[in-house]
Amino acid sequence: MSVEKYFKMKKSDCKEALEIYKRFLTRVTKIGEFMKLAETVGVDKNDIPDINYAPSSILESLETHMNSLEGKKG
């Protein structure tokens, strides 16, 4: 799903997508921490995959849109 589609979804779908994205960011952070730990215990850096994901800065835009759907300010 492209981010643009989020802004065209129904409120209930936006809410669910936002929660999924928040959980995704948490898990990606934990995976990154695990990969750093793996490197410190001797796993070759070449064996650790490079994980690319949408930046957490998108979260602010998603939350602002959800707040606007809910009639909240800010």
mmCIF file of C-alpha atoms in Angstrom:
data_model
loop_
_atom_site.group_PDB
_atom_site.id
_atom_site.type_symbol
_atom_site.label_atom_id
_atom_site.label_comp_id
_atom_site.label_asym_id
_atom_site.label_seq_id
_atom_site.Cartn_x
_atom_site.Cartn_y
_atom_site.Cartn_z
ATOM 1 C CA MET A 1 0.000 0.000 0.000
ATOM 2 C CA SER A 2 1.346 3.409 -0.858
ATOM 3 C CA VAL A 3 1.102 6.083 1.797
ATOM 4 C CA GLU A 4 -1.166 8.187 -0.434
ATOM 5 C CA LYS A 5 -3.886 5.538 -0.187
ATOM 6 C CA TYR A 6 -3.982 5.985 3.587
ATOM 7 C CA PHE A 7 -5.327 9.501 3.162
ATOM 8 C CA LYS A 8 -8.223 8.219 1.022
ATOM 9 C CA MET A 9 -9.337 5.399 3.324
ATOM 10 C CA LYS A 10 -12.348 5.326 5.632
ATOM 11 C CA LYS A 11 -11.788 6.447 9.206
ATOM 12 C CA SER A 12 -12.011 2.911 10.603
ATOM 13 C CA ASP A 13 -9.486 1.636 8.071
ATOM 14 C CA CYS A 14 -7.148 4.561 8.790
ATOM 15 C CA LYS A 15 -7.304 3.802 12.490
ATOM 16 C CA GLU A 16 -6.449 0.147 11.933
ATOM 17 C CA ALA A 17 -3.647 0.995 9.490
ATOM 18 C CA LEU A 18 -2.161 3.502 11.945
ATOM 19 C CA GLU A 19 -2.093 0.908 14.726
ATOM 20 C CA ILE A 20 -0.481 -1.642 12.405
ATOM 21 C CA TYR A 21 2.155 0.909 11.359
ATOM 22 C CA LYS A 22 2.954 1.731 14.994
ATOM 23 C CA ARG A 23 3.427 -1.969 15.778
ATOM 24 C CA PHE A 24 5.566 -2.304 12.649
ATOM 25 C CA LEU A 25 7.869 0.531 13.765
ATOM 26 C CA THR A 26 8.242 -1.065 17.193
ATOM 27 C CA ARG A 27 9.148 -4.423 15.692
ATOM 28 C CA VAL A 28 11.611 -2.952 13.206
ATOM 29 C CA THR A 29 13.321 -1.125 16.062
ATOM 30 C CA LYS A 30 13.590 -4.369 18.018
ATOM 31 C CA ILE A 31 14.971 -6.185 14.966
ATOM 32 C CA GLY A 32 17.595 -3.456 14.550
ATOM 33 C CA GLU A 33 18.594 -3.843 18.194
ATOM 34 C CA PHE A 34 18.819 -7.605 17.746
ATOM 35 C CA MET A 35 21.015 -7.207 14.668
ATOM 36 C CA LYS A 36 23.391 -4.912 16.594
ATOM 37 C CA LEU A 37 23.551 -7.481 19.374
ATOM 38 C CA ALA A 38 24.226 -10.242 16.861
ATOM 39 C CA GLU A 39 27.142 -8.238 15.507
ATOM 40 C CA THR A 40 28.608 -7.785 19.004
ATOM 41 C CA VAL A 41 28.586 -11.535 19.664
ATOM 42 C CA GLY A 42 30.468 -12.336 16.486
ATOM 43 C CA VAL A 43 27.959 -12.656 13.661
ATOM 44 C CA ASP A 44 29.680 -11.395 10.527
ATOM 45 C CA LYS A 45 28.317 -8.029 9.436
ATOM 46 C CA ASN A 46 27.912 -9.426 5.896
ATOM 47 C CA ASP A 47 25.502 -12.048 7.278
ATOM 48 C CA ILE A 48 23.226 -9.387 8.775
ATOM 49 C CA PRO A 49 20.563 -8.197 6.319
ATOM 50 C CA ASP A 50 20.091 -4.506 5.640
ATOM 51 C CA ILE A 51 16.548 -3.651 6.682
ATOM 52 C CA ASN A 52 14.927 -0.751 4.860
ATOM 53 C CA TYR A 53 11.552 0.583 5.906
ATOM 54 C CA ALA A 54 9.476 3.710 5.754
ATOM 55 C CA PRO A 55 10.815 6.318 8.171
ATOM 56 C CA SER A 56 9.117 6.934 11.484
ATOM 57 C CA SER A 57 8.705 10.592 10.451
ATOM 58 C CA ILE A 58 5.700 9.486 8.391
ATOM 59 C CA LEU A 59 3.981 8.596 11.652
ATOM 60 C CA GLU A 60 3.324 12.266 12.452
ATOM 61 C CA SER A 61 1.482 12.783 9.155
ATOM 62 C CA LEU A 62 -0.589 9.639 9.667
ATOM 63 C CA GLU A 63 -1.516 10.668 13.206
ATOM 64 C CA THR A 64 -2.392 14.222 12.111
ATOM 65 C CA HIS A 65 -4.708 12.833 9.457
ATOM 66 C CA MET A 66 -6.336 10.457 11.932
ATOM 67 C CA ASN A 67 -6.851 13.325 14.373
ATOM 68 C CA SER A 68 -8.501 15.385 11.642
ATOM 69 C CA LEU A 69 -10.876 12.493 10.908
ATOM 70 C CA GLU A 70 -11.738 12.325 14.576
ATOM 71 C CA GLY A 71 -12.241 16.079 14.772
ATOM 72 C CA LYS A 72 -9.273 16.632 17.072
ATOM 73 C CA LYS A 73 -6.928 19.594 16.846
ATOM 74 C CA GLY A 74 -3.184 19.378 16.419
#
